[in-house]
Coordinates of N, CA and C and ligand atoms in Angstrom, one line a residue:
M1 N 48.6 -61.0 -14.2 CA 47.4 -61.6 -13.6 C 47.9 -62.5 -12.4
S2 N 47.2 -62.4 -11.3 CA 47.6 -63.2 -10.2 C 47.4 -64.7 -10.4
L3 N 48.2 -65.5 -9.8 CA 48.1 -67.0 -9.8 C 47.0 -67.4 -8.8
I4 N 46.8 -66.6 -7.8 CA 45.9 -66.9 -6.7 C 44.5 -66.6 -7.1
K5 N 43.7 -67.6 -7.5 CA 42.3 -67.5 -7.9 C 41.5 -68.2 -6.8
T6 N 40.7 -67.4 -6.1 CA 39.9 -68.0 -5.1 C 38.4 -68.0 -5.5
I7 N 37.7 -68.9 -4.9 CA 36.2 -69.0 -5.2 C 35.6 -69.0 -3.8
S8 N 34.6 -68.1 -3.7 CA 33.8 -68.0 -2.4 C 32.8 -69.2 -2.3
L9 N 32.8 -69.8 -1.2 CA 31.8 -70.9 -0.9 C 31.0 -70.5 0.3
P10 N 29.9 -69.9 0.0 CA 29.1 -69.4 1.2 C 28.4 -70.5 1.9
S11 N 28.3 -70.3 3.2 CA 27.7 -71.3 4.1 C 26.2 -71.0 4.1
I12 N 25.4 -72.1 4.3 CA 24.0 -72.0 4.6 C 23.8 -72.4 6.0
G13 N 23.6 -71.4 6.9 CA 23.5 -71.7 8.3 C 22.1 -71.4 8.8
D14 N 21.6 -72.2 9.7 CA 20.2 -72.0 10.2 C 20.1 -72.3 11.7
G15 N 21.2 -72.2 12.4 CA 21.1 -72.4 13.9 C 21.4 -73.9 14.2
R16 N 21.4 -74.8 13.2 CA 21.8 -76.2 13.5 C 23.3 -76.4 13.1
G17 N 23.9 -75.4 12.5 CA 25.2 -75.5 12.0 C 25.3 -74.9 10.6
E18 N 26.4 -75.3 9.9 CA 26.7 -74.7 8.6 C 26.7 -75.8 7.5
L19 N 26.2 -75.5 6.3 CA 26.3 -76.4 5.2 C 26.8 -75.6 4.0
V20 N 27.8 -76.2 3.3 CA 28.4 -75.6 2.1 C 28.1 -76.6 0.9
A21 N 27.5 -76.1 -0.1 CA 27.2 -76.9 -1.3 C 28.1 -76.5 -2.5
I22 N 28.6 -77.5 -3.2 CA 29.5 -77.2 -4.3 C 29.0 -78.0 -5.5
E23 N 28.7 -77.3 -6.6 CA 28.2 -77.9 -7.8 C 29.1 -77.7 -9.0
G24 N 29.4 -78.8 -9.7 CA 30.3 -78.7 -10.8 C 29.7 -77.8 -11.9
L25 N 30.5 -77.1 -12.6 CA 30.1 -76.1 -13.6 C 29.2 -75.0 -13.1
K26 N 28.9 -75.0 -11.8 CA 28.2 -73.8 -11.3 C 29.1 -73.1 -10.3
T27 N 29.3 -73.8 -9.1 CA 30.2 -73.1 -8.1 C 31.6 -73.1 -8.6
I28 N 32.0 -74.2 -9.2 CA 33.4 -74.3 -9.7 C 33.4 -74.5 -11.2
P29 N 34.5 -74.1 -11.9 CA 34.4 -73.9 -13.4 C 34.7 -75.2 -14.2
F30 N 34.4 -76.4 -13.6 CA 34.5 -77.6 -14.4 C 33.6 -78.7 -13.8
E31 N 33.4 -79.8 -14.5 CA 32.7 -80.9 -14.0 C 33.6 -81.7 -13.1
I32 N 33.1 -82.2 -12.0 CA 34.0 -82.9 -11.1 C 34.1 -84.4 -11.4
A33 N 35.3 -84.8 -11.8 CA 35.6 -86.2 -12.1 C 36.1 -87.0 -10.9
R34 N 36.8 -86.3 -10.0 CA 37.5 -87.0 -8.9 C 37.5 -86.1 -7.7
V35 N 37.4 -86.8 -6.5 CA 37.5 -86.1 -5.2 C 38.5 -86.8 -4.4
Y36 N 39.4 -86.1 -3.8 CA 40.3 -86.8 -2.8 C 40.6 -85.8 -1.6
Y37 N 41.0 -86.4 -0.5 CA 41.4 -85.5 0.6 C 42.7 -85.9 1.2
L38 N 43.3 -85.0 1.8 CA 44.6 -85.1 2.5 C 44.4 -84.9 4.0
M39 N 44.9 -85.8 4.8 CA 44.7 -85.6 6.3 C 45.9 -86.2 7.0
Q40 N 45.9 -86.1 8.3 CA 47.0 -86.5 9.1 C 48.3 -86.0 8.6
L41 N 48.3 -84.8 8.2 CA 49.5 -84.1 7.6 C 50.4 -83.7 8.7
N42 N 51.7 -83.7 8.3 CA 52.7 -83.4 9.3 C 53.7 -82.4 8.8
E43 N 54.9 -82.4 9.3 CA 55.9 -81.3 9.0 C 56.4 -81.5 7.6
H44 N 56.1 -82.6 6.9 CA 56.7 -82.8 5.5 C 55.9 -82.0 4.5
A45 N 56.6 -81.2 3.7 CA 55.9 -80.4 2.7 C 55.5 -81.4 1.6
R46 N 54.4 -81.1 0.8 CA 53.9 -81.9 -0.3 C 53.8 -81.1 -1.6
G47 N 53.4 -81.8 -2.6 CA 53.2 -81.2 -3.9 C 54.5 -81.3 -4.7
F48 N 55.1 -80.2 -5.0 CA 56.4 -80.2 -5.8 C 56.1 -80.8 -7.2
H49 N 55.1 -80.4 -7.8 CA 54.8 -80.9 -9.2 C 53.8 -79.9 -9.8
A50 N 53.6 -80.1 -11.1 CA 52.6 -79.4 -11.9 C 51.8 -80.4 -12.6
H51 N 50.7 -80.0 -13.2 CA 49.9 -80.9 -14.1 C 49.9 -80.3 -15.5
K52 N 50.0 -81.2 -16.5 CA 50.0 -80.8 -17.9 C 48.6 -80.3 -18.2
K53 N 47.5 -81.0 -17.8 CA 46.2 -80.6 -18.2 C 45.2 -80.4 -17.0
L54 N 45.5 -81.2 -15.9 CA 44.5 -81.2 -14.8 C 44.3 -79.8 -14.1
K55 N 43.0 -79.5 -13.9 CA 42.6 -78.3 -13.1 C 42.0 -78.8 -11.8
Q56 N 42.2 -78.1 -10.7 CA 41.7 -78.6 -9.4 C 41.2 -77.4 -8.6
V57 N 40.4 -77.7 -7.7 CA 39.9 -76.8 -6.7 C 40.3 -77.4 -5.3
V58 N 40.9 -76.6 -4.5 CA 41.4 -77.0 -3.2 C 40.7 -76.3 -2.1
I59 N 40.2 -77.0 -1.1 CA 39.5 -76.4 0.1 C 40.1 -76.9 1.4
C60 N 40.5 -76.1 2.2 CA 41.1 -76.5 3.5 C 39.8 -76.6 4.5
L61 N 39.4 -77.8 4.7 CA 38.2 -78.0 5.5 C 38.4 -77.8 7.0
H62 N 39.7 -78.0 7.5 CA 40.0 -77.8 8.9 C 41.4 -77.5 9.0
G63 N 41.7 -76.6 10.0 CA 43.1 -76.2 10.2 C 43.6 -75.2 9.1
S64 N 44.9 -75.2 8.9 CA 45.4 -74.3 7.9 C 46.6 -74.9 7.2
C65 N 46.9 -74.3 6.0 CA 48.1 -74.8 5.3 C 48.5 -73.6 4.3
R66 N 49.7 -73.7 3.8 CA 50.2 -72.7 2.9 C 50.5 -73.3 1.5
F67 N 49.9 -72.7 0.5 CA 50.1 -73.2 -0.9 C 51.0 -72.1 -1.6
V68 N 52.1 -72.6 -2.2 CA 52.9 -71.8 -3.1 C 52.6 -72.2 -4.5
L69 N 52.2 -71.2 -5.4 CA 52.0 -71.5 -6.8 C 53.0 -70.8 -7.6
D70 N 53.4 -71.4 -8.8 CA 54.4 -70.9 -9.6 C 54.1 -71.2 -11.0
D71 N 54.1 -70.2 -11.9 CA 53.8 -70.5 -13.3 C 55.0 -70.5 -14.2
G72 N 56.2 -70.5 -13.6 CA 57.4 -70.5 -14.3 C 58.0 -69.1 -14.5
V73 N 57.1 -68.1 -14.2 CA 57.6 -66.7 -14.3 C 57.5 -66.1 -12.9
K74 N 56.4 -66.3 -12.2 CA 56.3 -65.7 -10.9 C 55.8 -66.8 -9.9
R75 N 56.1 -66.5 -8.6 CA 55.7 -67.4 -7.5 C 54.8 -66.6 -6.5
E76 N 53.7 -67.1 -6.1 CA 52.8 -66.5 -5.2 C 52.3 -67.5 -4.2
Q77 N 51.9 -67.0 -3.0 CA 51.4 -67.9 -2.0 C 50.2 -67.5 -1.3
I78 N 49.5 -68.4 -0.7 CA 48.2 -68.1 0.0 C 48.1 -69.1 1.2
I79 N 47.6 -68.6 2.3 CA 47.3 -69.4 3.4 C 45.8 -69.8 3.3
L80 N 45.6 -71.1 3.3 CA 44.2 -71.5 3.3 C 43.8 -71.9 4.7
D81 N 42.8 -71.2 5.3 CA 42.4 -71.5 6.7 C 40.9 -71.3 6.9
N82 N 40.2 -71.4 5.7 CA 38.7 -71.1 5.8 C 38.0 -72.0 4.8
P83 N 37.1 -72.8 5.3 CA 36.4 -73.7 4.4 C 35.4 -73.0 3.5
N84 N 35.2 -71.7 3.6 CA 34.4 -70.9 2.8 C 35.1 -70.3 1.6
T85 N 36.4 -70.6 1.5 CA 37.3 -70.1 0.4 C 38.0 -71.2 -0.3
A86 N 37.8 -71.4 -1.6 CA 38.5 -72.4 -2.3 C 39.6 -71.8 -3.2
L87 N 40.6 -72.6 -3.4 CA 41.7 -72.1 -4.3 C 41.6 -72.9 -5.6
F88 N 41.5 -72.2 -6.7 CA 41.4 -72.8 -8.1 C 42.8 -72.9 -8.6
I89 N 43.3 -74.0 -9.0 CA 44.6 -74.2 -9.6 C 44.5 -74.6 -11.0
E90 N 45.0 -73.8 -11.9 CA 45.0 -74.0 -13.3 C 46.1 -75.1 -13.6
N91 N 45.9 -75.7 -14.8 CA 47.0 -76.6 -15.3 C 48.3 -75.8 -15.5
M92 N 49.4 -76.5 -15.7 CA 50.7 -75.9 -15.8 C 51.0 -74.9 -14.7
T93 N 50.7 -75.2 -13.5 CA 51.0 -74.4 -12.3 C 51.7 -75.3 -11.3
W94 N 53.0 -75.0 -11.0 CA 53.7 -75.7 -10.0 C 53.2 -75.4 -8.7
R95 N 53.0 -76.4 -7.8 CA 52.4 -76.2 -6.4 C 53.3 -76.9 -5.4
E96 N 53.4 -76.2 -4.3 CA 54.1 -76.7 -3.1 C 53.2 -76.4 -1.9
M97 N 53.2 -77.4 -1.0 CA 52.2 -77.2 0.2 C 53.0 -77.4 1.5
Y98 N 52.9 -76.4 2.4 CA 53.7 -76.3 3.6 C 52.8 -76.0 4.8
D99 N 53.4 -76.1 6.0 CA 52.8 -75.5 7.2 C 51.4 -76.0 7.5
F100 N 51.3 -77.3 7.6 CA 50.0 -77.9 7.9 C 49.8 -77.7 9.4
K101 N 48.7 -77.1 9.8 CA 48.5 -76.8 11.2 C 47.1 -77.2 11.7
N102 N 47.0 -77.5 13.0 CA 45.7 -77.7 13.6 C 44.9 -78.8 12.9
E103 N 45.6 -80.0 12.7 CA 44.9 -81.2 12.1 C 44.3 -80.8 10.8
C104 N 45.1 -80.2 10.0 CA 44.6 -79.7 8.7 C 44.0 -80.9 7.8
V105 N 42.9 -80.6 7.2 CA 42.3 -81.6 6.3 C 42.0 -80.8 5.0
I106 N 42.5 -81.3 3.9 CA 42.4 -80.6 2.6 C 41.5 -81.5 1.6
L107 N 40.5 -80.9 1.1 CA 39.6 -81.5 0.1 C 40.0 -81.0 -1.3
V108 N 40.1 -81.9 -2.2 CA 40.5 -81.5 -3.6 C 39.5 -82.1 -4.6
L109 N 39.0 -81.2 -5.5 CA 38.1 -81.5 -6.5 C 38.9 -81.4 -7.8
A110 N 38.8 -82.5 -8.6 CA 39.7 -82.5 -9.9 C 38.8 -82.7 -11.1
D111 N 39.2 -82.2 -12.2 CA 38.4 -82.3 -13.4 C 38.7 -83.6 -14.3
T112 N 39.7 -84.4 -13.8 CA 39.9 -85.7 -14.5 C 40.2 -86.8 -13.5
Y113 N 40.2 -88.0 -14.0 CA 40.6 -89.1 -13.2 C 42.2 -89.0 -12.9
Y114 N 42.6 -89.8 -11.9 CA 44.1 -89.8 -11.6 C 44.9 -90.4 -12.8
D115 N 45.9 -89.6 -13.2 CA 46.8 -90.1 -14.3 C 48.2 -89.6 -14.0
E116 N 49.1 -90.5 -13.6 CA 50.4 -90.2 -13.3 C 51.1 -89.5 -14.5
A117 N 50.7 -89.9 -15.7 CA 51.4 -89.3 -16.9 C 51.1 -87.8 -17.0
D118 N 50.1 -87.3 -16.3 CA 49.8 -85.9 -16.4 C 50.7 -85.0 -15.4
Y119 N 51.5 -85.7 -14.6 CA 52.3 -85.0 -13.6 C 53.6 -84.6 -14.2
I120 N 54.1 -83.4 -13.8 CA 55.5 -82.9 -14.1 C 56.1 -82.8 -12.7
R121 N 57.0 -83.7 -12.4 CA 57.5 -83.8 -11.0 C 58.9 -83.2 -10.9
D122 N 59.5 -82.8 -12.0 CA 60.8 -82.2 -12.0 C 60.7 -80.7 -12.4
Y123 N 61.2 -79.9 -11.5 CA 61.0 -78.4 -11.7 C 61.7 -77.9 -13.0
D124 N 62.8 -78.4 -13.4 CA 63.5 -78.0 -14.6 C 62.7 -78.4 -15.8
D125 N 62.1 -79.6 -15.8 CA 61.2 -80.0 -16.9 C 60.0 -79.0 -16.9
F126 N 59.5 -78.7 -15.7 CA 58.3 -77.7 -15.7 C 58.7 -76.4 -16.3
L127 N 59.9 -75.9 -16.0 CA 60.3 -74.6 -16.5 C 60.4 -74.7 -18.1
R128 N 61.0 -75.7 -18.5 CA 61.2 -75.9 -20.0 C 59.8 -76.0 -20.7
L129 N 58.9 -76.8 -20.1 CA 57.6 -76.9 -20.8 C 56.8 -75.7 -20.7
S130 N 56.9 -74.9 -19.6 CA 56.1 -73.7 -19.5 C 56.6 -72.6 -20.4
R131 N 57.9 -72.6 -20.6 CA 58.5 -71.6 -21.5 C 58.1 -71.9 -23.0
Q132 N 58.2 -73.2 -23.2 CA 57.8 -73.7 -24.6 C 56.3 -73.3 -24.9
R133 N 55.5 -73.5 -23.8 CA 54.0 -73.1 -24.0 C 53.8 -71.6 -24.2
I134 N 54.6 -70.8 -23.5 CA 54.5 -69.3 -23.7 C 54.9 -69.0 -25.1
Q135 N 56.0 -69.6 -25.6 CA 56.5 -69.4 -26.9 C 55.4 -69.7 -28.0
E136 N 54.8 -70.9 -27.8 CA 53.8 -71.4 -28.7 C 52.6 -70.4 -28.7
L137 N 52.2 -69.9 -27.5 CA 51.1 -68.9 -27.5 C 51.5 -67.6 -28.2
A138 N 52.7 -67.2 -28.0 CA 53.2 -65.9 -28.6 C 53.2 -66.1 -30.2
N139 N 53.6 -67.3 -30.6 CA 53.7 -67.6 -32.1 C 52.3 -67.5 -32.7
E140 N 51.3 -68.0 -31.9 CA 49.9 -68.0 -32.4 C 49.4 -66.6 -32.6
I141 N 49.8 -65.7 -31.7 CA 49.4 -64.3 -31.7 C 50.0 -63.6 -32.9
D142 N 51.3 -63.9 -33.3 CA 52.0 -63.2 -34.4 C 51.3 -63.5 -35.7
Ligands
LIG1 C1 47.9 -82.0 -6.0 C2 48.0 -81.9 -4.5 C3 47.1 -80.8 -3.9 C4 46.5 -91.7 -6.3 O1 46.6 -92.9 -6.4 N1 45.3 -91.2 -6.7 C5 45.1 -89.8 -6.7 O2 44.0 -89.4 -7.1 C6 46.1 -89.0 -6.1 C7 45.8 -87.5 -6.0 C8 47.2 -89.5 -5.7 N2 47.4 -90.9 -5.8 C9 48.7 -91.5 -5.3 C10 49.9 -91.0 -6.0 C11 51.0 -91.1 -5.0 O3 51.5 -92.5 -4.9 O4 48.9 -91.0 -4.0 C12 50.2 -90.9 -3.7 C13 50.5 -89.5 -3.1 O5 50.3 -88.5 -4.2 P1 51.2 -87.2 -4.3 O6 52.6 -87.5 -3.9 O7 51.0 -86.7 -5.7 O8 50.5 -86.3 -3.2 P2 50.7 -84.7 -3.1 O9 50.0 -84.4 -1.8 O10 52.1 -84.2 -3.2 O11 49.8 -84.0 -4.3 C14 48.4 -84.3 -4.3 C15 48.0 -84.5 -5.8 O12 48.7 -85.6 -6.3 C16 48.2 -83.3 -6.6 O13 47.6 -83.4 -7.9 O14 47.6 -81.0 -6.6 O15 47.7 -83.1 -3.8

């Protein structure tokens, strides 16, 4: 199964411009607890962490950027350059963000409040925890 899960965000346009509406538990698969945005981005890559529980939806509102996602087994990437397409990032997914172009602005919707304890910021820790999780799931099936 692909790590790249996108959600279509259709515009409502009527000659005055475009409006996009996002509703928790309808447009996106969780209730929205927190909203933040990234702007004035430069050549420095960001991310390089995973979340133990947090799920998020990412929308590139302006410009473009490249997201790399990694579940500990495979790595996939997507270029976000359209505010009508959101990227859903599951928990236990390592993310790296690169190539911010054209005054990129990124909006993020999160299913919990900010909690630094939910971050896994070391890649080796992430690999260990994701393998442990896969083993636990396999044990449940046996
Ligand atoms: C993610 C990507 C897409 C807060 O105080 N509150 C917040 O809600 C957030 C998200 C961050 N912070 C603080 C923590 C750090 O001191 O802001 C600082 C920068 O955060 P960070 O280095 O984690 O930023 P990114 O761009 O690497 O990652 C962020 C999110 O943290 C992360 O969950 O998925 O954007």
